[in-house]
Amino acid sequence: EERRLSLLGQMSAVLAHEIRNPLASLKGHAQLLVERLAPESADRRKAERVVQEAARIEALTGDLLNFVRSGPLDRRPTDPAELVRSCIEEVDPQGFVCEFEGAPGRWSLDGARLRQAITNLLHNARQASSPGGPRPVVRLAGTNDQLTVSIRDFGSGLPAGQEGRIFEPFFTTRTSGTGLGLAVARRIVELHQGVLTAADHPEGGAVFEVRIPASGE
């Protein structure tokens, strides 16, 4: 598994780097074209579509590079509750129910990297939950040796028969997804020597749980 992921990572990194420069040129010229075309014209709509698709590929190359990034962590004493709140602010400030009473005041984390993982999980929870329905619930808890972050959504649960594949790179049930968000999140958690799991909740929806040991050993 490690060898397969290593080869996939090397290939992804090469592809992402090779795509980025010509993609930036394509997107930039398309944006200039949009500005010069008459509003509401068919040609402008076509140019805008080019910009949108270029942005989508740009996001994919960014996800690829995040997935293969495996350098050493910069772990520092971090306030987990503050970190998760900043992630929620980025995704949807009013879109989550927070239960942080059991959160420790400090934990050794690479804040920038873990922020990316938590943000991916929060996006996933918001997309899974129905608009107007219950808000996803984010819980923080800590013991002397483990930090736990759990995110429960109120969607349809894990894809039936494919529960074991959701963390695989490029696996997605969404037409617009890259299939890398959960893979990136798990990789970051594992670099912290932690685990990221997912399960159906008995009362509906799914629960994603991050567990990170205190020492990182």
mmCIF file with all atom_site columns, C-alpha atoms in Angstrom:
data_model
loop_
_atom_site.group_PDB
_atom_site.id
_atom_site.type_symbol
_atom_site.label_atom_id
_atom_site.label_alt_id
_atom_site.label_comp_id
_atom_site.label_asym_id
_atom_site.label_entity_id
_atom_site.label_seq_id
_atom_site.pdbx_PDB_ins_code
_atom_site.Cartn_x
_atom_site.Cartn_y
_atom_site.Cartn_z
_atom_site.occupancy
_atom_site.B_iso_or_equiv
_atom_site.pdbx_formal_charge
_atom_site.auth_seq_id
_atom_site.auth_comp_id
_atom_site.auth_asym_id
_atom_site.auth_atom_id
_atom_site.pdbx_PDB_model_num
ATOM 1   C CA . GLU A 1 1   ? 0.000   0.000  0.000   1.00 0.00 ? 1   GLU A CA 1
ATOM 2   C CA . GLU A 1 2   ? 2.811   2.422  0.912   1.00 0.00 ? 2   GLU A CA 1
ATOM 3   C CA . ARG A 1 3   ? 4.660   1.632  -2.344  1.00 0.00 ? 3   ARG A CA 1
ATOM 4   C CA . ARG A 1 4   ? 1.490   2.136  -4.385  1.00 0.00 ? 4   ARG A CA 1
ATOM 5   C CA . LEU A 1 5   ? 0.780   5.462  -2.708  1.00 0.00 ? 5   LEU A CA 1
ATOM 6   C CA . SER A 1 6   ? 4.394   6.542  -3.198  1.00 0.00 ? 6   SER A CA 1
ATOM 7   C CA . LEU A 1 7   ? 4.259   5.828  -6.937  1.00 0.00 ? 7   LEU A CA 1
ATOM 8   C CA . LEU A 1 8   ? 0.863   7.532  -7.203  1.00 0.00 ? 8   LEU A CA 1
ATOM 9   C CA . GLY A 1 9   ? 2.262   10.526 -5.332  1.00 0.00 ? 9   GLY A CA 1
ATOM 10  C CA . GLN A 1 10  ? 5.271   10.858 -7.626  1.00 0.00 ? 10  GLN A CA 1
ATOM 11  C CA . MET A 1 11  ? 3.093   10.678 -10.725 1.00 0.00 ? 11  MET A CA 1
ATOM 12  C CA . SER A 1 12  ? 0.588   13.165 -9.304  1.00 0.00 ? 12  SER A CA 1
ATOM 13  C CA . ALA A 1 13  ? 3.310   15.659 -8.383  1.00 0.00 ? 13  ALA A CA 1
ATOM 14  C CA . VAL A 1 14  ? 4.803   15.578 -11.890 1.00 0.00 ? 14  VAL A CA 1
ATOM 15  C CA . LEU A 1 15  ? 1.397   15.989 -13.524 1.00 0.00 ? 15  LEU A CA 1
ATOM 16  C CA . ALA A 1 16  ? 0.371   18.826 -11.198 1.00 0.00 ? 16  ALA A CA 1
ATOM 17  C CA . HIS A 1 17  ? 3.595   20.795 -11.759 1.00 0.00 ? 17  HIS A CA 1
ATOM 18  C CA . GLU A 1 18  ? 3.465   20.303 -15.533 1.00 0.00 ? 18  GLU A CA 1
ATOM 19  C CA . ILE A 1 19  ? -0.185  21.370 -15.730 1.00 0.00 ? 19  ILE A CA 1
ATOM 20  C CA . ARG A 1 20  ? 0.013   24.479 -13.519 1.00 0.00 ? 20  ARG A CA 1
ATOM 21  C CA . ASN A 1 21  ? 1.978   26.831 -15.806 1.00 0.00 ? 21  ASN A CA 1
ATOM 22  C CA . PRO A 1 22  ? 0.006   26.311 -19.044 1.00 0.00 ? 22  PRO A CA 1
ATOM 23  C CA . LEU A 1 23  ? -3.219  26.291 -17.016 1.00 0.00 ? 23  LEU A CA 1
ATOM 24  C CA . ALA A 1 24  ? -2.397  29.677 -15.458 1.00 0.00 ? 24  ALA A CA 1
ATOM 25  C CA . SER A 1 25  ? -1.797  31.097 -18.949 1.00 0.00 ? 25  SER A CA 1
ATOM 26  C CA . LEU A 1 26  ? -5.045  29.628 -20.288 1.00 0.00 ? 26  LEU A CA 1
ATOM 27  C CA . LYS A 1 27  ? -7.078  30.932 -17.348 1.00 0.00 ? 27  LYS A CA 1
ATOM 28  C CA . GLY A 1 28  ? -5.504  34.393 -17.486 1.00 0.00 ? 28  GLY A CA 1
ATOM 29  C CA . HIS A 1 29  ? -6.185  34.853 -21.195 1.00 0.00 ? 29  HIS A CA 1
ATOM 30  C CA . ALA A 1 30  ? -9.741  33.561 -20.803 1.00 0.00 ? 30  ALA A CA 1
ATOM 31  C CA . GLN A 1 31  ? -10.359 36.097 -18.011 1.00 0.00 ? 31  GLN A CA 1
ATOM 32  C CA . LEU A 1 32  ? -9.103  38.902 -20.254 1.00 0.00 ? 32  LEU A CA 1
ATOM 33  C CA . LEU A 1 33  ? -11.404 37.672 -23.009 1.00 0.00 ? 33  LEU A CA 1
ATOM 34  C CA . VAL A 1 34  ? -14.388 37.703 -20.642 1.00 0.00 ? 34  VAL A CA 1
ATOM 35  C CA . GLU A 1 35  ? -13.693 41.358 -19.775 1.00 0.00 ? 35  GLU A CA 1
ATOM 36  C CA . ARG A 1 36  ? -13.664 42.355 -23.455 1.00 0.00 ? 36  ARG A CA 1
ATOM 37  C CA . LEU A 1 37  ? -16.818 40.543 -24.563 1.00 0.00 ? 37  LEU A CA 1
ATOM 38  C CA . ALA A 1 38  ? -20.279 42.055 -24.380 1.00 0.00 ? 38  ALA A CA 1
ATOM 39  C CA . PRO A 1 39  ? -22.268 41.156 -21.260 1.00 0.00 ? 39  PRO A CA 1
ATOM 40  C CA . GLU A 1 40  ? -24.919 38.454 -21.782 1.00 0.00 ? 40  GLU A CA 1
ATOM 41  C CA . SER A 1 41  ? -23.431 37.496 -25.158 1.00 0.00 ? 41  SER A CA 1
ATOM 42  C CA . ALA A 1 42  ? -23.065 33.833 -26.118 1.00 0.00 ? 42  ALA A CA 1
ATOM 43  C CA . ASP A 1 43  ? -19.322 34.276 -26.639 1.00 0.00 ? 43  ASP A CA 1
ATOM 44  C CA . ARG A 1 44  ? -18.902 35.717 -23.151 1.00 0.00 ? 44  ARG A CA 1
ATOM 45  C CA . ARG A 1 45  ? -20.760 32.783 -21.620 1.00 0.00 ? 45  ARG A CA 1
ATOM 46  C CA . LYS A 1 46  ? -18.425 30.413 -23.464 1.00 0.00 ? 46  LYS A CA 1
ATOM 47  C CA . ALA A 1 47  ? -15.361 32.306 -22.240 1.00 0.00 ? 47  ALA A CA 1
ATOM 48  C CA . GLU A 1 48  ? -16.726 32.286 -18.684 1.00 0.00 ? 48  GLU A CA 1
ATOM 49  C CA . ARG A 1 49  ? -17.153 28.519 -18.970 1.00 0.00 ? 49  ARG A CA 1
ATOM 50  C CA . VAL A 1 50  ? -13.465 28.221 -19.907 1.00 0.00 ? 50  VAL A CA 1
ATOM 51  C CA . VAL A 1 51  ? -12.517 30.239 -16.799 1.00 0.00 ? 51  VAL A CA 1
ATOM 52  C CA . GLN A 1 52  ? -14.736 28.059 -14.585 1.00 0.00 ? 52  GLN A CA 1
ATOM 53  C CA . GLU A 1 53  ? -13.290 24.822 -15.939 1.00 0.00 ? 53  GLU A CA 1
ATOM 54  C CA . ALA A 1 54  ? -9.738  26.169 -15.628 1.00 0.00 ? 54  ALA A CA 1
ATOM 55  C CA . ALA A 1 55  ? -10.459 27.031 -11.985 1.00 0.00 ? 55  ALA A CA 1
ATOM 56  C CA . ARG A 1 56  ? -11.753 23.499 -11.438 1.00 0.00 ? 56  ARG A CA 1
ATOM 57  C CA . ILE A 1 57  ? -8.565  21.982 -12.872 1.00 0.00 ? 57  ILE A CA 1
ATOM 58  C CA . GLU A 1 58  ? -6.547  24.464 -10.794 1.00 0.00 ? 58  GLU A CA 1
ATOM 59  C CA . ALA A 1 59  ? -8.289  23.163 -7.657  1.00 0.00 ? 59  ALA A CA 1
ATOM 60  C CA . LEU A 1 60  ? -7.542  19.591 -8.713  1.00 0.00 ? 60  LEU A CA 1
ATOM 61  C CA . THR A 1 61  ? -3.825  20.286 -9.184  1.00 0.00 ? 61  THR A CA 1
ATOM 62  C CA . GLY A 1 62  ? -3.775  21.976 -5.767  1.00 0.00 ? 62  GLY A CA 1
ATOM 63  C CA . ASP A 1 63  ? -5.397  18.901 -4.211  1.00 0.00 ? 63  ASP A CA 1
ATOM 64  C CA . LEU A 1 64  ? -2.861  16.664 -5.963  1.00 0.00 ? 64  LEU A CA 1
ATOM 65  C CA . LEU A 1 65  ? 0.063   18.627 -4.541  1.00 0.00 ? 65  LEU A CA 1
ATOM 66  C CA . ASN A 1 66  ? -1.504  18.626 -1.076  1.00 0.00 ? 66  ASN A CA 1
ATOM 67  C CA . PHE A 1 67  ? -1.970  14.866 -1.307  1.00 0.00 ? 67  PHE A CA 1
ATOM 68  C CA . VAL A 1 68  ? 1.660   14.150 -2.173  1.00 0.00 ? 68  VAL A CA 1
ATOM 69  C CA . ARG A 1 69  ? 3.118   16.664 0.296   1.00 0.00 ? 69  ARG A CA 1
ATOM 70  C CA . SER A 1 70  ? 4.829   14.616 2.979   1.00 0.00 ? 70  SER A CA 1
ATOM 71  C CA . GLY A 1 71  ? 7.518   16.852 4.464   1.00 0.00 ? 71  GLY A CA 1
ATOM 72  C CA . PRO A 1 72  ? 8.140   16.989 8.216   1.00 0.00 ? 72  PRO A CA 1
ATOM 73  C CA . LEU A 1 73  ? 5.418   18.531 10.356  1.00 0.00 ? 73  LEU A CA 1
ATOM 74  C CA . ASP A 1 74  ? 5.935   21.826 12.185  1.00 0.00 ? 74  ASP A CA 1
ATOM 75  C CA . ARG A 1 75  ? 4.282   20.808 15.457  1.00 0.00 ? 75  ARG A CA 1
ATOM 76  C CA . ARG A 1 76  ? 3.725   23.494 18.073  1.00 0.00 ? 76  ARG A CA 1
ATOM 77  C CA . PRO A 1 77  ? 1.469   23.943 21.131  1.00 0.00 ? 77  PRO A CA 1
ATOM 78  C CA . THR A 1 78  ? -1.885  24.861 19.584  1.00 0.00 ? 78  THR A CA 1
ATOM 79  C CA . ASP A 1 79  ? -5.358  25.641 20.925  1.00 0.00 ? 79  ASP A CA 1
ATOM 80  C CA . PRO A 1 80  ? -7.508  22.955 19.206  1.00 0.00 ? 80  PRO A CA 1
ATOM 81  C CA . ALA A 1 81  ? -10.779 24.811 19.801  1.00 0.00 ? 81  ALA A CA 1
ATOM 82  C CA . GLU A 1 82  ? -9.408  28.003 18.254  1.00 0.00 ? 82  GLU A CA 1
ATOM 83  C CA . LEU A 1 83  ? -8.087  26.046 15.273  1.00 0.00 ? 83  LEU A CA 1
ATOM 84  C CA . VAL A 1 84  ? -11.427 24.314 14.624  1.00 0.00 ? 84  VAL A CA 1
ATOM 85  C CA . ARG A 1 85  ? -13.339 27.585 15.042  1.00 0.00 ? 85  ARG A CA 1
ATOM 86  C CA . SER A 1 86  ? -11.148 29.199 12.388  1.00 0.00 ? 86  SER A CA 1
ATOM 87  C CA . CYS A 1 87  ? -11.940 26.278 10.057  1.00 0.00 ? 87  CYS A CA 1
ATOM 88  C CA . ILE A 1 88  ? -15.665 26.737 10.684  1.00 0.00 ? 88  ILE A CA 1
ATOM 89  C CA . GLU A 1 89  ? -15.373 30.467 9.964   1.00 0.00 ? 89  GLU A CA 1
ATOM 90  C CA . GLU A 1 90  ? -13.837 29.612 6.606   1.00 0.00 ? 90  GLU A CA 1
ATOM 91  C CA . VAL A 1 91  ? -16.450 27.013 5.634   1.00 0.00 ? 91  VAL A CA 1
ATOM 92  C CA . ASP A 1 92  ? -19.712 28.380 7.089   1.00 0.00 ? 92  ASP A CA 1
ATOM 93  C CA . PRO A 1 93  ? -19.716 30.501 10.287  1.00 0.00 ? 93  PRO A CA 1
ATOM 94  C CA . GLN A 1 94  ? -23.357 29.669 11.085  1.00 0.00 ? 94  GLN A CA 1
ATOM 95  C CA . GLY A 1 95  ? -23.403 26.183 9.626   1.00 0.00 ? 95  GLY A CA 1
ATOM 96  C CA . PHE A 1 96  ? -22.292 24.010 12.563  1.00 0.00 ? 96  PHE A CA 1
ATOM 97  C CA . VAL A 1 97  ? -23.193 23.143 16.134  1.00 0.00 ? 97  VAL A CA 1
ATOM 98  C CA . CYS A 1 98  ? -20.052 23.237 18.317  1.00 0.00 ? 98  CYS A CA 1
ATOM 99  C CA . GLU A 1 99  ? -19.520 21.163 21.450  1.00 0.00 ? 99  GLU A CA 1
ATOM 100 C CA . PHE A 1 100 ? -16.073 22.080 22.741  1.00 0.00 ? 100 PHE A CA 1
ATOM 101 C CA . GLU A 1 101 ? -16.517 21.631 26.492  1.00 0.00 ? 101 GLU A CA 1
ATOM 102 C CA . GLY A 1 102 ? -14.076 18.727 26.620  1.00 0.00 ? 102 GLY A CA 1
ATOM 103 C CA . ALA A 1 103 ? -11.392 20.376 24.508  1.00 0.00 ? 103 ALA A CA 1
ATOM 104 C CA . PRO A 1 104 ? -7.857  20.633 25.941  1.00 0.00 ? 104 PRO A CA 1
ATOM 105 C CA . GLY A 1 105 ? -6.278  24.071 26.052  1.00 0.00 ? 105 GLY A CA 1
ATOM 106 C CA . ARG A 1 106 ? -3.139  23.061 24.127  1.00 0.00 ? 106 ARG A CA 1
ATOM 107 C CA . TRP A 1 107 ? -2.018  20.203 21.882  1.00 0.00 ? 107 TRP A CA 1
ATOM 108 C CA . SER A 1 108 ? 1.099   19.590 19.809  1.00 0.00 ? 108 SER A CA 1
ATOM 109 C CA . LEU A 1 109 ? -0.077  20.071 16.208  1.00 0.00 ? 109 LEU A CA 1
ATOM 110 C CA . ASP A 1 110 ? 0.992   21.364 12.834  1.00 0.00 ? 110 ASP A CA 1
ATOM 111 C CA . GLY A 1 111 ? -1.792  23.938 12.796  1.00 0.00 ? 111 GLY A CA 1
ATOM 112 C CA . ALA A 1 112 ? -1.591  24.813 9.098   1.00 0.00 ? 112 ALA A CA 1
ATOM 113 C CA . ARG A 1 113 ? -1.670  21.197 7.957   1.00 0.00 ? 113 ARG A CA 1
ATOM 114 C CA . LEU A 1 114 ? -4.381  20.059 10.370  1.00 0.00 ? 114 LEU A CA 1
ATOM 115 C CA . ARG A 1 115 ? -6.469  23.114 9.485   1.00 0.00 ? 115 ARG A CA 1
ATOM 116 C CA . GLN A 1 116 ? -6.525  21.837 5.914   1.00 0.00 ? 116 GLN A CA 1
ATOM 117 C CA . ALA A 1 117 ? -7.677  18.381 7.018   1.00 0.00 ? 117 ALA A CA 1
ATOM 118 C CA . ILE A 1 118 ? -10.442 19.710 9.295   1.00 0.00 ? 118 ILE A CA 1
ATOM 119 C CA . THR A 1 119 ? -11.615 22.158 6.637   1.00 0.00 ? 119 THR A CA 1
ATOM 120 C CA . ASN A 1 120 ? -11.940 19.303 4.130   1.00 0.00 ? 120 ASN A CA 1
ATOM 121 C CA . LEU A 1 121 ? -14.020 17.318 6.623   1.00 0.00 ? 121 LEU A CA 1
ATOM 122 C CA . LEU A 1 122 ? -16.244 20.320 7.381   1.00 0.00 ? 122 LEU A CA 1
ATOM 123 C CA . HIS A 1 123 ? -16.862 20.942 3.668   1.00 0.00 ? 123 HIS A CA 1
ATOM 124 C CA . ASN A 1 124 ? -17.756 17.280 3.319   1.00 0.00 ? 124 ASN A CA 1
ATOM 125 C CA . ALA A 1 125 ? -20.226 17.479 6.222   1.00 0.00 ? 125 ALA A CA 1
ATOM 126 C CA . ARG A 1 126 ? -21.939 20.597 4.866   1.00 0.00 ? 126 ARG A CA 1
ATOM 127 C CA . GLN A 1 127 ? -22.273 19.064 1.407   1.00 0.00 ? 127 GLN A CA 1
ATOM 128 C CA . ALA A 1 128 ? -23.725 15.855 2.870   1.00 0.00 ? 128 ALA A CA 1
ATOM 129 C CA . SER A 1 129 ? -26.320 17.611 5.062   1.00 0.00 ? 129 SER A CA 1
ATOM 130 C CA . SER A 1 130 ? -29.560 18.844 3.514   1.00 0.00 ? 130 SER A CA 1
ATOM 131 C CA . PRO A 1 131 ? -30.123 22.625 3.284   1.00 0.00 ? 131 PRO A CA 1
ATOM 132 C CA . GLY A 1 132 ? -32.551 23.667 5.997   1.00 0.00 ? 132 GLY A CA 1
ATOM 133 C CA . GLY A 1 133 ? -31.987 20.460 7.939   1.00 0.00 ? 133 GLY A CA 1
ATOM 134 C CA . PRO A 1 134 ? -30.032 19.928 11.168  1.00 0.00 ? 134 PRO A CA 1
ATOM 135 C CA . ARG A 1 135 ? -26.583 21.473 11.210  1.00 0.00 ? 135 ARG A CA 1
ATOM 136 C CA . PRO A 1 136 ? -23.546 19.163 11.407  1.00 0.00 ? 136 PRO A CA 1
ATOM 137 C CA . VAL A 1 137 ? -22.202 18.728 14.940  1.00 0.00 ? 137 VAL A CA 1
ATOM 138 C CA . VAL A 1 138 ? -18.506 19.267 15.722  1.00 0.00 ? 138 VAL A CA 1
ATOM 139 C CA . ARG A 1 139 ? -17.196 17.848 19.004  1.00 0.00 ? 139 ARG A CA 1
ATOM 140 C CA . LEU A 1 140 ? -13.789 18.265 20.623  1.00 0.00 ? 140 LEU A CA 1
ATOM 141 C CA . ALA A 1 141 ? -12.522 16.160 23.473  1.00 0.00 ? 141 ALA A CA 1
ATOM 142 C CA . GLY A 1 142 ? -9.183  15.321 25.028  1.00 0.00 ? 142 GLY A CA 1
ATOM 143 C CA . THR A 1 143 ? -7.608  12.971 27.513  1.00 0.00 ? 143 THR A CA 1
ATOM 144 C CA . ASN A 1 144 ? -4.025  12.905 28.728  1.00 0.00 ? 144 ASN A CA 1
ATOM 145 C CA . ASP A 1 145 ? -2.959  10.939 25.680  1.00 0.00 ? 145 ASP A CA 1
ATOM 146 C CA . GLN A 1 146 ? -5.443  11.634 22.880  1.00 0.00 ? 146 GLN A CA 1
ATOM 147 C CA . LEU A 1 147 ? -7.176  14.532 21.137  1.00 0.00 ? 147 LEU A CA 1
ATOM 148 C CA . THR A 1 148 ? -10.457 13.667 19.405  1.00 0.00 ? 148 THR A CA 1
ATOM 149 C CA . VAL A 1 149 ? -12.304 15.758 16.825  1.00 0.00 ? 149 VAL A CA 1
ATOM 150 C CA . SER A 1 150 ? -15.600 14.295 15.597  1.00 0.00 ? 150 SER A CA 1
ATOM 151 C CA . ILE A 1 151 ? -17.837 15.733 12.886  1.00 0.00 ? 151 ILE A CA 1
ATOM 152 C CA . ARG A 1 152 ? -21.328 14.334 12.444  1.00 0.00 ? 152 ARG A CA 1
ATOM 153 C CA . ASP A 1 153 ? -23.382 15.196 9.376   1.00 0.00 ? 153 ASP A CA 1
ATOM 154 C CA . PHE A 1 154 ? -27.087 14.582 8.743   1.00 0.00 ? 154 PHE A CA 1
ATOM 155 C CA . GLY A 1 155 ? -26.870 13.233 5.224   1.00 0.00 ? 155 GLY A CA 1
ATOM 156 C CA . SER A 1 156 ? -27.596 9.817  3.755   1.00 0.00 ? 156 SER A CA 1
ATOM 157 C CA . GLY A 1 157 ? -24.624 8.137  5.418   1.00 0.00 ? 157 GLY A CA 1
ATOM 158 C CA . LEU A 1 158 ? -21.635 6.446  3.832   1.00 0.00 ? 158 LEU A CA 1
ATOM 159 C CA . PRO A 1 159 ? -22.077 5.082  0.288   1.00 0.00 ? 159 PRO A CA 1
ATOM 160 C CA . ALA A 1 160 ? -23.599 1.609  0.634   1.00 0.00 ? 160 ALA A CA 1
ATOM 161 C CA . GLY A 1 161 ? -21.193 -1.164 -0.281  1.00 0.00 ? 161 GLY A CA 1
ATOM 162 C CA . GLN A 1 162 ? -18.287 1.257  -0.711  1.00 0.00 ? 162 GLN A CA 1
ATOM 163 C CA . GLU A 1 163 ? -17.675 2.369  2.866   1.00 0.00 ? 163 GLU A CA 1
ATOM 164 C CA . GLY A 1 164 ? -14.100 1.107  2.730   1.00 0.00 ? 164 GLY A CA 1
ATOM 165 C CA . ARG A 1 165 ? -13.238 3.165  -0.343  1.00 0.00 ? 165 ARG A CA 1
ATOM 166 C CA . ILE A 1 166 ? -14.114 6.673  0.779   1.00 0.00 ? 166 ILE A CA 1
ATOM 167 C CA . PHE A 1 167 ? -10.527 7.502  1.762   1.00 0.00 ? 167 PHE A CA 1
ATOM 168 C CA . GLU A 1 168 ? -9.053  6.188  -1.492  1.00 0.00 ? 168 GLU A CA 1
ATOM 169 C CA . PRO A 1 169 ? -7.522  8.861  -3.770  1.00 0.00 ? 169 PRO A CA 1
ATOM 170 C CA . PHE A 1 170 ? -9.886  9.919  -6.578  1.00 0.00 ? 170 PHE A CA 1
ATOM 171 C CA . PHE A 1 171 ? -12.901 8.060  -5.170  1.00 0.00 ? 171 PHE A CA 1
ATOM 172 C CA . THR A 1 172 ? -15.988 10.276 -5.133  1.00 0.00 ? 172 THR A CA 1
ATOM 173 C CA . THR A 1 173 ? -19.754 9.942  -5.451  1.00 0.00 ? 173 THR A CA 1
ATOM 174 C CA . ARG A 1 174 ? -20.142 13.587 -6.507  1.00 0.00 ? 174 ARG A CA 1
ATOM 175 C CA . THR A 1 175 ? -20.031 14.690 -10.136 1.00 0.00 ? 175 THR A CA 1
ATOM 176 C CA . SER A 1 176 ? -18.020 17.816 -9.274  1.00 0.00 ? 176 SER A CA 1
ATOM 177 C CA . GLY A 1 177 ? -15.679 16.329 -6.681  1.00 0.00 ? 177 GLY A CA 1
ATOM 178 C CA . THR A 1 178 ? -11.990 15.545 -7.164  1.00 0.00 ? 178 THR A CA 1
ATOM 179 C CA . GLY A 1 179 ? -12.041 12.573 -4.818  1.00 0.00 ? 179 GLY A CA 1
ATOM 180 C CA . LEU A 1 180 ? -9.014  13.875 -2.933  1.00 0.00 ? 180 LEU A CA 1
ATOM 181 C CA . GLY A 1 181 ? -10.472 15.807 0.012   1.00 0.00 ? 181 GLY A CA 1
ATOM 182 C CA . LEU A 1 182 ? -10.835 12.816 2.335   1.00 0.00 ? 182 LEU A CA 1
ATOM 183 C CA . ALA A 1 183 ? -7.583  11.251 1.104   1.00 0.00 ? 183 ALA A CA 1
ATOM 184 C CA . VAL A 1 184 ? -5.707  14.474 1.898   1.00 0.00 ? 184 VAL A CA 1
ATOM 185 C CA . ALA A 1 185 ? -7.372  14.698 5.330   1.00 0.00 ? 185 ALA A CA 1
ATOM 186 C CA . ARG A 1 186 ? -6.409  11.135 6.237   1.00 0.00 ? 186 ARG A CA 1
ATOM 187 C CA . ARG A 1 187 ? -2.824  11.638 5.049   1.00 0.00 ? 187 ARG A CA 1
ATOM 188 C CA . ILE A 1 188 ? -2.415  14.740 7.229   1.00 0.00 ? 188 ILE A CA 1
ATOM 189 C CA . VAL A 1 189 ? -3.865  12.979 10.266  1.00 0.00 ? 189 VAL A CA 1
ATOM 190 C CA . GLU A 1 190 ? -1.587  9.986  9.721   1.00 0.00 ? 190 GLU A CA 1
ATOM 191 C CA . LEU A 1 191 ? 1.436   12.310 9.485   1.00 0.00 ? 191 LEU A CA 1
ATOM 192 C CA . HIS A 1 192 ? 0.433   13.325 13.038  1.00 0.00 ? 192 HIS A CA 1
ATOM 193 C CA . GLN A 1 193 ? 0.596   9.591  13.868  1.00 0.00 ? 193 GLN A CA 1
ATOM 194 C CA . GLY A 1 194 ? -3.171  9.700  14.304  1.00 0.00 ? 194 GLY A CA 1
ATOM 195 C CA . VAL A 1 195 ? -6.149  7.964  12.697  1.00 0.00 ? 195 VAL A CA 1
ATOM 196 C CA . LEU A 1 196 ? -9.162  9.207  10.741  1.00 0.00 ? 196 LEU A CA 1
ATOM 197 C CA . THR A 1 197 ? -12.217 6.948  10.704  1.00 0.00 ? 197 THR A CA 1
ATOM 198 C CA . ALA A 1 198 ? -15.756 7.144  9.347   1.00 0.00 ? 198 ALA A CA 1
ATOM 199 C CA . ALA A 1 199 ? -18.935 5.304  10.298  1.00 0.00 ? 199 ALA A CA 1
ATOM 200 C CA . ASP A 1 200 ? -22.687 5.584  9.888   1.00 0.00 ? 200 ASP A CA 1
ATOM 201 C CA . HIS A 1 201 ? -24.455 7.134  12.873  1.00 0.00 ? 201 HIS A CA 1
ATOM 202 C CA . PRO A 1 202 ? -27.226 4.967  14.398  1.00 0.00 ? 202 PRO A CA 1
ATOM 203 C CA . GLU A 1 203 ? -29.678 7.861  14.045  1.00 0.00 ? 203 GLU A CA 1
ATOM 204 C CA . GLY A 1 204 ? -28.709 8.757  10.479  1.00 0.00 ? 204 GLY A CA 1
ATOM 205 C CA . GLY A 1 205 ? -25.876 10.533 8.746   1.00 0.00 ? 205 GLY A CA 1
ATOM 206 C CA . ALA A 1 206 ? -22.182 9.791  9.144   1.00 0.00 ? 206 ALA A CA 1
ATOM 207 C CA . VAL A 1 207 ? -19.515 10.534 11.747  1.00 0.00 ? 207 VAL A CA 1
ATOM 208 C CA . PHE A 1 208 ? -15.899 11.287 10.865  1.00 0.00 ? 208 PHE A CA 1
ATOM 209 C CA . GLU A 1 209 ? -13.503 11.068 13.782  1.00 0.00 ? 209 GLU A CA 1
ATOM 210 C CA . VAL A 1 210 ? -9.921  12.327 14.050  1.00 0.00 ? 210 VAL A CA 1
ATOM 211 C CA . ARG A 1 211 ? -7.804  10.925 16.872  1.00 0.00 ? 211 ARG A CA 1
ATOM 212 C CA . ILE A 1 212 ? -4.302  12.319 17.460  1.00 0.00 ? 212 ILE A CA 1
ATOM 213 C CA . PRO A 1 213 ? -1.999  11.043 20.210  1.00 0.00 ? 213 PRO A CA 1
ATOM 214 C CA . ALA A 1 214 ? -0.379  13.524 22.586  1.00 0.00 ? 214 ALA A CA 1
ATOM 215 C CA . SER A 1 215 ? 3.241   12.766 21.799  1.00 0.00 ? 215 SER A CA 1
ATOM 216 C CA . GLY A 1 216 ? 2.911   12.009 18.081  1.00 0.00 ? 216 GLY A CA 1
ATOM 217 C CA . GLU A 1 217 ? 5.006   8.907  18.678  1.00 0.00 ? 217 GLU A CA 1
#
